[in-house]
CSV table of C-alpha atoms and ligand atoms in Angstrom, one decimal:
chain,number,residue,atom,x,y,z
H,24,MET,CA,-27.6,25.1,14.8
H,25,ARG,CA,-29.6,22.7,16.9
H,26,THR,CA,-31.5,24.4,19.8
H,27,GLY,CA,-33.0,23.0,22.9
H,28,SER,CA,-36.5,23.1,24.4
H,29,ASN,CA,-37.5,24.3,27.8
H,30,LEU,CA,-40.4,21.9,28.0
H,31,PRO,CA,-40.0,19.2,30.7
H,32,ALA,CA,-40.9,16.3,28.4
H,33,VAL,CA,-37.7,16.8,26.3
H,34,GLY,CA,-35.3,16.7,29.2
H,35,GLU,CA,-33.5,13.7,27.8
H,36,TYR,CA,-33.1,15.4,24.5
H,37,ASN,CA,-31.6,18.4,26.1
H,38,GLN,CA,-29.2,16.2,28.0
H,39,THR,CA,-28.0,14.6,24.8
H,40,LEU,CA,-27.8,18.0,23.1
H,41,VAL,CA,-25.7,19.6,25.8
H,42,LEU,CA,-23.5,16.5,26.1
H,43,ASP,CA,-22.9,16.5,22.4
H,44,LEU,CA,-21.8,20.2,22.4
H,45,ILE,CA,-19.5,19.6,25.3
H,46,ARG,CA,-18.0,16.5,23.6
H,47,ARG,CA,-17.2,18.6,20.5
H,48,SER,CA,-15.4,21.3,22.6
H,49,PRO,CA,-12.3,19.7,24.1
H,50,GLU,CA,-11.3,23.0,25.6
H,51,GLY,CA,-14.6,23.0,27.6
H,52,LEU,CA,-17.7,25.2,27.6
H,53,SER,CA,-19.2,27.4,30.2
H,54,ARG,CA,-22.9,27.3,31.2
H,55,VAL,CA,-23.3,30.8,29.6
H,56,GLU,CA,-21.9,29.5,26.3
H,57,LEU,CA,-24.1,26.4,26.5
H,58,SER,CA,-27.2,28.6,27.2
H,59,ALA,CA,-26.4,30.8,24.2
H,60,ARG,CA,-25.9,27.8,21.9
H,61,THR,CA,-28.9,25.8,22.9
H,62,GLY,CA,-31.4,28.5,23.7
H,63,LEU,CA,-32.1,26.8,27.0
H,64,SER,CA,-32.9,28.9,30.1
H,65,ALA,CA,-30.3,29.2,32.8
H,66,GLN,CA,-32.5,27.1,35.1
H,67,THR,CA,-33.1,24.3,32.6
H,68,LEU,CA,-29.4,24.3,31.7
H,69,SER,CA,-28.4,24.1,35.3
H,70,ASN,CA,-30.7,21.1,35.8
H,71,VAL,CA,-29.3,19.4,32.7
H,72,THR,CA,-25.6,19.9,33.6
H,73,ARG,CA,-26.3,18.7,37.1
H,74,ARG,CA,-27.8,15.5,35.9
H,75,LEU,CA,-24.9,14.9,33.5
H,76,ALA,CA,-22.4,15.5,36.3
H,77,GLU,CA,-24.3,13.2,38.6
H,78,GLU,CA,-24.0,10.5,36.0
H,79,GLY,CA,-20.2,11.2,35.8
H,80,LEU,CA,-20.4,12.2,32.1
H,81,ILE,CA,-19.1,15.7,32.6
H,82,ALA,CA,-17.0,17.5,35.2
H,83,GLU,CA,-16.1,21.0,36.0
H,84,ALA,CA,-12.6,21.8,34.7
H,85,GLY,CA,-11.3,25.2,35.9
H,86,LYS,CA,-12.5,28.7,35.4
H,87,VAL,CA,-12.0,31.3,32.7
H,88,ILE,CA,-12.2,35.1,33.0
H,89,SER,CA,-13.8,36.6,30.0
H,90,GLY,CA,-14.8,40.3,30.3
H,91,PRO,CA,-16.4,41.7,33.4
H,92,GLY,CA,-18.4,39.6,35.9
H,93,LYS,CA,-17.4,36.6,37.8
H,94,PRO,CA,-15.2,33.9,36.2
H,95,ARG,CA,-17.0,31.2,34.2
H,96,THR,CA,-16.7,27.6,35.2
H,97,LEU,CA,-15.8,25.3,32.2
H,98,LEU,CA,-17.5,22.0,31.8
H,99,LYS,CA,-15.7,19.2,30.0
H,100,LEU,CA,-16.5,15.7,29.0
H,101,GLU,CA,-15.2,12.8,31.2
H,102,PRO,CA,-13.9,10.6,28.4
H,103,ARG,CA,-13.5,7.5,30.6
H,104,SER,CA,-17.1,7.7,32.0
H,105,ARG,CA,-18.4,5.2,29.5
H,106,PHE,CA,-17.0,2.9,26.8
H,107,ALA,CA,-18.2,1.1,23.7
H,108,VAL,CA,-16.8,-1.9,21.9
H,109,GLY,CA,-16.6,-2.0,18.1
H,110,VAL,CA,-16.2,-5.2,16.1
H,111,HIS,CA,-15.6,-5.4,12.3
H,112,LEU,CA,-16.3,-8.8,10.8
H,113,ASP,CA,-14.1,-8.9,7.7
H,114,PRO,CA,-13.0,-11.6,5.3
H,115,VAL,CA,-9.3,-10.8,6.0
H,116,VAL,CA,-9.2,-10.0,9.7
H,117,ASP,CA,-11.7,-9.3,12.4
H,118,THR,CA,-11.0,-6.2,14.3
H,119,VAL,CA,-12.1,-5.4,17.9
H,120,VAL,CA,-11.7,-1.9,19.4
H,121,VAL,CA,-12.7,-0.2,22.6
H,122,VAL,CA,-13.5,3.5,22.4
H,123,ASP,CA,-14.1,6.0,25.2
H,124,MET,CA,-16.8,8.7,25.2
H,125,ALA,CA,-14.5,11.0,23.2
H,126,GLY,CA,-14.2,8.4,20.5
H,127,HIS,CA,-10.6,7.7,21.3
H,128,VAL,CA,-9.5,4.1,20.7
H,129,VAL,CA,-8.2,2.8,24.0
H,130,ALA,CA,-7.7,-0.8,23.0
H,131,HIS,CA,-7.3,-2.6,19.7
H,132,GLU,CA,-7.1,-6.3,18.8
H,133,GLU,CA,-7.1,-8.3,15.6
H,134,ILE,CA,-8.3,-11.8,15.5
H,135,ALA,CA,-7.9,-14.2,12.5
H,136,PRO,CA,-11.2,-15.3,11.0
H,137,GLN,CA,-12.2,-18.7,12.1
H,138,GLY,CA,-12.9,-20.2,8.7
H,139,GLU,CA,-15.7,-22.7,8.1
H,140,VAL,CA,-16.8,-23.5,11.7
H,141,PRO,CA,-20.3,-23.7,13.2
H,142,ALA,CA,-22.0,-20.4,13.8
H,143,ALA,CA,-22.0,-20.9,17.6
H,144,GLN,CA,-18.3,-21.2,17.6
H,145,LEU,CA,-17.9,-18.0,15.5
H,146,VAL,CA,-20.1,-16.1,17.9
H,147,ALA,CA,-18.3,-17.6,21.0
H,148,ALA,CA,-14.9,-16.5,19.5
H,149,VAL,CA,-16.0,-12.9,19.1
H,150,ALA,CA,-17.6,-12.9,22.6
H,151,THR,CA,-14.3,-14.2,24.0
H,152,ALA,CA,-12.4,-11.5,22.1
H,153,VAL,CA,-14.7,-8.8,23.6
H,154,ASP,CA,-14.2,-10.2,27.2
H,155,ASP,CA,-10.4,-10.3,26.7
H,156,ILE,CA,-10.0,-6.8,25.3
H,157,LEU,CA,-12.1,-5.3,28.2
H,158,ALA,CA,-10.1,-7.3,30.8
H,159,ARG,CA,-6.8,-6.3,29.3
H,160,ALA,CA,-7.8,-2.7,29.1
H,161,GLY,CA,-8.9,-2.8,32.7
H,162,ILE,CA,-12.4,-1.5,31.9
H,163,ASP,CA,-15.3,-2.0,34.3
H,164,ARG,CA,-18.0,-3.8,32.4
H,165,THR,CA,-20.7,-1.8,34.0
H,166,LEU,CA,-19.4,1.3,32.1
H,167,VAL,CA,-19.6,-0.5,28.7
H,168,LEU,CA,-22.6,0.7,26.7
H,169,GLY,CA,-22.6,-2.2,24.3
H,170,VAL,CA,-21.1,-3.7,21.2
H,171,GLY,CA,-21.4,-2.2,17.8
H,172,VAL,CA,-20.8,-4.8,15.0
H,173,ALA,CA,-19.9,-3.7,11.4
H,174,ALA,CA,-20.3,-6.3,8.7
H,175,PRO,CA,-20.7,-6.4,5.0
H,176,GLY,CA,-24.4,-6.8,4.0
H,177,PRO,CA,-26.9,-7.9,3.1
H,178,PHE,CA,-28.9,-8.0,6.3
H,179,ASP,CA,-32.3,-9.4,7.1
H,180,PRO,CA,-34.8,-6.5,6.7
H,181,ARG,CA,-35.5,-6.6,10.5
H,182,GLY,CA,-31.8,-6.1,11.1
H,183,GLY,CA,-29.3,-8.0,13.2
H,184,ARG,CA,-29.2,-11.2,11.0
H,185,LEU,CA,-26.6,-11.5,8.2
H,186,LEU,CA,-28.0,-13.0,5.1
H,187,ASP,CA,-25.4,-14.3,2.6
H,188,PRO,CA,-22.4,-11.9,2.4
H,189,PRO,CA,-20.4,-13.4,-0.5
H,190,LEU,CA,-17.1,-12.8,1.3
H,191,LEU,CA,-18.1,-14.2,4.7
H,192,PRO,CA,-19.6,-17.6,3.9
H,193,ALA,CA,-19.2,-18.9,7.5
H,194,TRP,CA,-21.5,-16.1,8.8
H,195,HIS,CA,-24.4,-16.8,6.5
H,196,HIS,CA,-27.8,-16.5,8.3
H,197,VAL,CA,-26.2,-15.9,11.7
H,198,ASN,CA,-28.3,-13.6,13.9
H,199,VAL,CA,-25.3,-11.6,15.2
H,200,ARG,CA,-27.4,-9.2,17.2
H,201,ASP,CA,-29.2,-11.7,19.3
H,202,ASP,CA,-26.5,-14.4,19.5
H,203,LEU,CA,-23.7,-12.1,20.4
H,204,GLY,CA,-25.9,-10.2,22.8
H,205,ALA,CA,-26.7,-13.5,24.6
H,206,ALA,CA,-23.0,-14.5,24.6
H,207,THR,CA,-21.7,-11.2,25.9
H,208,GLY,CA,-24.6,-10.0,28.0
H,209,LEU,CA,-24.3,-6.6,26.4
H,210,PRO,CA,-26.6,-4.7,24.0
H,211,VAL,CA,-25.5,-5.3,20.4
H,212,ILE,CA,-26.1,-3.1,17.3
H,213,VAL,CA,-25.3,-4.5,13.8
H,214,GLU,CA,-24.6,-2.1,11.0
H,215,LYS,CA,-23.4,-2.4,7.4
H,216,ASP,CA,-19.7,-1.7,7.4
H,217,VAL,CA,-19.8,1.2,5.0
H,218,THR,CA,-22.5,2.9,7.1
H,219,ALA,CA,-20.5,2.3,10.2
H,220,ALA,CA,-17.5,4.0,8.5
H,221,MET,CA,-19.6,7.0,7.7
H,222,VAL,CA,-20.8,7.2,11.4
H,223,GLY,CA,-17.2,7.0,12.5
H,224,GLU,CA,-16.3,9.9,10.3
H,225,LEU,CA,-19.3,12.0,11.5
H,226,TRP,CA,-18.4,11.2,15.2
H,227,PHE,CA,-14.8,12.4,14.7
H,228,ASP,CA,-15.8,15.6,12.9
H,229,ARG,CA,-15.9,17.8,16.0
H,230,SER,CA,-16.8,20.9,14.0
H,231,ASP,CA,-20.2,19.4,13.3
H,232,ALA,CA,-19.8,20.7,9.8
H,233,LEU,CA,-19.9,17.4,8.0
H,234,SER,CA,-23.4,17.3,6.7
H,235,ASP,CA,-23.8,15.9,3.2
H,236,ALA,CA,-21.0,13.4,2.5
H,237,MET,CA,-20.1,10.1,1.1
H,238,PHE,CA,-17.5,7.6,2.2
H,239,LEU,CA,-16.1,5.2,-0.4
H,240,TYR,CA,-15.1,2.2,1.7
H,241,TYR,CA,-12.4,0.1,0.1
H,242,GLY,CA,-11.5,-3.1,1.8
H,243,ALA,CA,-11.9,-6.7,0.8
H,244,GLY,CA,-15.1,-5.3,-0.8
H,245,VAL,CA,-16.2,-1.9,-1.8
H,246,GLY,CA,-19.3,0.1,-0.8
H,247,LEU,CA,-20.5,3.7,-0.2
H,248,GLY,CA,-21.5,5.1,3.2
H,249,VAL,CA,-23.8,8.2,2.8
H,250,ALA,CA,-24.7,11.0,5.2
H,251,ILE,CA,-27.4,13.5,4.4
H,252,ALA,CA,-27.9,16.5,6.8
H,253,GLY,CA,-25.4,15.0,9.2
H,254,ALA,CA,-27.2,11.6,9.6
H,255,PRO,CA,-26.2,8.3,8.1
H,256,VAL,CA,-28.5,7.0,5.3
H,257,ARG,CA,-29.3,3.3,6.0
H,258,GLY,CA,-32.1,2.7,3.5
H,259,ARG,CA,-35.3,0.8,4.3
H,260,THR,CA,-33.5,-2.4,5.3
H,261,GLY,CA,-30.1,-1.2,6.4
H,262,ASN,CA,-28.6,-2.3,3.1
H,263,ALA,CA,-28.0,1.1,1.4
H,264,GLY,CA,-24.6,1.8,-0.2
H,265,GLY,CA,-24.1,-1.0,-2.7
H,266,ILE,CA,-22.1,0.5,-5.6
H,267,ALA,CA,-20.1,-2.5,-6.6
H,268,HIS,CA,-22.0,-2.8,-9.9
H,269,ILE,CA,-21.5,0.8,-11.2
H,270,VAL,CA,-19.7,0.3,-14.5
H,271,VAL,CA,-16.4,2.3,-14.3
H,272,ASP,CA,-14.4,0.8,-17.1
H,273,PRO,CA,-16.2,-0.6,-20.3
H,274,LEU,CA,-13.0,-2.5,-21.1
H,275,GLY,CA,-12.6,-3.8,-17.6
H,276,PRO,CA,-12.9,-7.4,-16.3
H,277,VAL,CA,-16.2,-9.3,-16.6
H,278,CYS,CA,-18.3,-9.2,-13.5
H,279,GLY,CA,-20.5,-12.0,-12.0
H,280,CYS,CA,-23.5,-9.8,-12.9
H,281,GLY,CA,-22.8,-10.2,-16.6
H,282,SER,CA,-21.5,-6.6,-17.2
H,283,ARG,CA,-17.9,-5.6,-17.9
H,284,GLY,CA,-15.9,-3.3,-15.7
H,285,CYS,CA,-18.1,-3.0,-12.6
H,286,LEU,CA,-16.4,-1.1,-9.8
H,287,GLY,CA,-16.2,-4.1,-7.3
H,288,VAL,CA,-14.5,-6.5,-9.7
H,289,SER,CA,-12.4,-3.8,-11.3
H,290,ILE,CA,-10.6,-2.6,-8.1
H,291,GLU,CA,-10.6,-5.9,-6.2
H,292,PRO,CA,-7.0,-6.4,-5.0
H,293,ARG,CA,-6.9,-9.8,-6.7
H,294,THR,CA,-7.9,-8.3,-10.1
H,295,LEU,CA,-5.2,-5.5,-9.8
H,296,PHE,CA,-2.6,-8.1,-8.9
H,297,ALA,CA,-3.5,-10.3,-11.9
H,298,GLU,CA,-3.7,-7.3,-14.3
H,299,ALA,CA,-0.1,-6.3,-13.2
H,300,GLY,CA,1.1,-9.7,-14.3
H,301,TYR,CA,1.7,-11.4,-10.9
H,302,ASP,CA,0.9,-14.9,-10.0
H,303,PRO,CA,-2.1,-15.1,-7.6
H,304,ALA,CA,-0.9,-14.7,-4.0
H,305,THR,CA,-1.3,-17.6,-1.6
H,306,GLY,CA,-3.3,-17.4,1.6
H,307,GLY,CA,-5.9,-14.9,0.4
H,308,ASP,CA,-4.6,-12.0,2.5
H,309,SER,CA,-5.3,-9.1,0.1
H,310,ARG,CA,-3.1,-6.8,2.2
H,311,ARG,CA,0.0,-8.5,1.1
H,312,GLU,CA,-1.0,-8.3,-2.6
H,313,VAL,CA,-1.7,-4.5,-2.2
H,314,ASP,CA,1.6,-3.9,-0.3
H,315,ARG,CA,3.5,-5.6,-3.2
H,316,LEU,CA,1.6,-3.4,-5.8
H,317,VAL,CA,2.5,-0.3,-3.8
H,318,ARG,CA,6.1,-1.3,-3.4
H,319,ASP,CA,6.7,-2.1,-7.1
H,320,ALA,CA,4.8,1.0,-8.3
H,321,ALA,CA,7.0,3.1,-6.0
H,322,ALA,CA,10.1,1.4,-7.6
H,323,GLY,CA,8.8,2.3,-11.0
H,324,ARG,CA,7.7,-1.1,-12.4
H,325,PRO,CA,5.8,0.1,-15.5
H,326,GLU,CA,3.0,-2.6,-15.5
H,327,THR,CA,2.3,-1.9,-11.8
H,328,VAL,CA,2.3,1.8,-12.3
H,329,ALA,CA,-0.1,1.5,-15.2
H,330,VAL,CA,-2.5,-0.8,-13.3
H,331,LEU,CA,-2.6,1.5,-10.3
H,332,ARG,CA,-3.2,4.5,-12.5
H,333,ARG,CA,-6.1,2.8,-14.1
H,334,ALA,CA,-7.4,1.7,-10.6
H,335,GLY,CA,-7.3,5.4,-9.7
H,336,GLU,CA,-9.4,6.3,-12.8
H,337,ARG,CA,-11.9,3.6,-12.0
H,338,ILE,CA,-12.3,4.8,-8.4
H,339,ALA,CA,-12.6,8.4,-9.6
H,340,ARG,CA,-15.4,7.5,-12.1
H,341,ALA,CA,-17.4,5.7,-9.3
H,342,LEU,CA,-17.0,8.8,-7.1
H,343,VAL,CA,-18.2,11.1,-9.9
H,344,VAL,CA,-21.2,8.9,-10.7
H,345,ALA,CA,-22.2,8.7,-7.1
H,346,ASN,CA,-21.7,12.4,-6.6
H,347,ASN,CA,-23.7,13.2,-9.7
H,348,LEU,CA,-26.5,11.4,-7.9
H,349,LEU,CA,-26.0,12.8,-4.4
H,350,ASP,CA,-24.4,16.2,-4.8
H,351,VAL,CA,-22.5,16.1,-1.5
H,352,ASP,CA,-20.1,18.5,0.2
H,353,GLU,CA,-17.4,16.1,1.0
H,354,VAL,CA,-16.0,12.9,-0.5
H,355,ILE,CA,-14.1,10.6,1.9
H,356,LEU,CA,-12.0,7.7,1.0
H,357,GLY,CA,-11.0,5.0,3.5
H,358,GLY,CA,-10.9,1.4,4.5
H,359,PRO,CA,-8.0,-1.0,4.9
H,360,VAL,CA,-7.0,-1.3,1.2
H,361,TRP,CA,-7.4,2.4,0.6
H,362,GLU,CA,-5.2,3.2,3.6
H,363,ARG,CA,-2.4,1.2,1.9
H,364,LEU,CA,-3.0,2.9,-1.5
H,365,ALA,CA,-3.7,6.4,-0.4
H,366,GLY,CA,-0.1,7.6,-0.4
H,367,ILE,CA,0.5,6.5,-4.0
H,368,LEU,CA,-3.0,7.1,-5.4
H,369,GLY,CA,-4.7,9.9,-3.4
H,370,ASP,CA,-3.6,12.8,-5.5
H,371,ALA,CA,-4.3,11.0,-8.8
H,372,VAL,CA,-7.8,10.2,-7.7
H,373,SER,CA,-8.5,13.8,-6.7
H,374,ALA,CA,-7.1,15.1,-10.0
H,375,ARG,CA,-9.1,12.6,-12.0
H,376,VAL,CA,-12.4,13.4,-10.1
H,377,ALA,CA,-11.8,17.1,-11.0
H,378,ALA,CA,-11.1,16.3,-14.7
H,379,ASP,CA,-13.7,13.5,-15.3
H,380,PRO,CA,-15.9,14.5,-18.2
H,381,ALA,CA,-18.8,12.6,-16.6
H,382,SER,CA,-19.0,15.0,-13.7
H,383,THR,CA,-22.0,17.3,-13.4
H,384,ALA,CA,-20.7,19.0,-10.3
H,385,THR,CA,-20.9,22.8,-10.4
H,386,ARG,CA,-18.1,23.3,-8.0
H,387,ALA,CA,-14.8,21.6,-7.0
H,388,ILE,CA,-15.3,18.2,-5.3
H,389,GLU,CA,-13.0,17.9,-2.3
H,390,VAL,CA,-11.7,14.3,-1.9
H,391,ARG,CA,-10.0,13.6,1.4
H,392,ARG,CA,-8.8,10.7,3.4
H,393,SER,CA,-10.7,9.2,6.4
H,394,LEU,CA,-9.9,11.0,9.7
H,395,VAL,CA,-10.3,7.7,11.6
H,396,GLY,CA,-7.9,5.4,9.6
H,397,ALA,CA,-7.9,1.7,8.7
H,398,ASP,CA,-10.1,0.7,11.6
H,399,VAL,CA,-12.8,3.1,10.6
H,400,ALA,CA,-15.5,0.4,10.4
H,401,ALA,CA,-14.8,-1.0,13.9
H,402,VAL,CA,-14.5,2.4,15.4
H,403,GLY,CA,-17.6,3.6,13.6
H,404,ALA,CA,-19.5,0.6,15.0
H,405,ALA,CA,-18.4,1.5,18.5
H,406,CYS,CA,-19.4,5.1,17.9
H,407,LEU,CA,-22.9,3.9,16.9
H,408,MET,CA,-23.3,2.7,20.5
H,409,LEU,CA,-22.1,6.1,21.8
H,410,ASP,CA,-24.3,7.8,19.2
H,411,GLY,CA,-27.3,5.8,20.1
H,412,ALA,CA,-26.9,6.8,23.7
H,413,PHE,CA,-25.9,10.4,23.5
H,414,ALA,CA,-26.1,12.2,20.1
H,415,ALA,CA,-28.9,14.7,19.9
H,416,ARG,CA,-31.1,14.2,16.8
H,417,PRO,CA,-34.3,16.2,16.5
H,418,ALA,CA,-35.9,13.1,14.9
H,419,ARG,CA,-35.4,11.2,18.2
H,420,MET,CA,-37.1,14.0,20.1
H,421,MET,CA,-40.1,13.7,17.7
H,422,ILE,CA,-40.3,10.0,18.5
H,423,ALA,CA,-40.0,10.6,22.2
H,424,LEU,CA,-42.9,13.1,22.1
I,20,ZN,ZN1,-21.4,-6.3,-11.9
């Protein structure tokens, strides 16, 4: 349990700590309960909750009678007191969401990627999409904390600038943080999409029990988001989580790196489509290819059933190898391609993870689906903005002191 400090210098930390506890308790918490959970004195707690109420972040919401003494006033989050925008830059479709303080998605838009146009035009299109979605949702701009952008890496070590993501050629060397910040007038955070997905999952886990976990993100590309002790792992340069070259099938397709059967190339929708004997789809929208695979497998087409079964084994091997390294509590699967495959492959992947002879796990590995859904990277990027402003992390207190 995280506890507070009664020293005046850590007032801001206490504020984030109390707000985080209230956020995770939709039914509300009384000051007595908050005091017990944080170790803060009644006086400090009273000051903290007053400041939060003054900023409109929490409100009193009725009284409860519990045992003798006077009824306790419940404090609840004001979800619409602040908002954050999340943007996911993706080769197939760019997603823009607005989330409120509770992490609920209050608006969602998809914009078709612009193709090969100058960087300034790309940034302007995203800025327009941000303006439009806020206007349509009727959100006061002064309540918007900022824009979180999720994108496939790699990033410049100083952050904010995309280097050369292979699936996003038009965005090469664009400084998303500075350029989009200038175009929108809002603070911008840029995060690798797999890390953003992990953040989204942490934010939605109200129990605060999600501690050591990994998130296999399966979209146009594949990557691993990692959380240790409840915090996302970014690595030194924000580029952690590259698992595309883990060999998962020694008889699999040849990868650009020279190996055979790397995870990325082995579960790429285009690869599965070709392995199942279809002609390449036109238009490059992998979602249509995946939908066809799912449809035909459900109808019992033997080649498609075999290809998806093998894809499940490949995914399971990657999860096992990663878990052998990290030894986590929870394994989460998500991303737009996985959301389409989960119904038909979820159980097979779980069973294969449990049976894989490469596993060194000493207890059952629980594999589950993302709580957030297909937009997890965009939602997670928005949650980064909320997180940056409000989540209590002891590490931040150490910096502040
Ligand atoms: Zn490779």
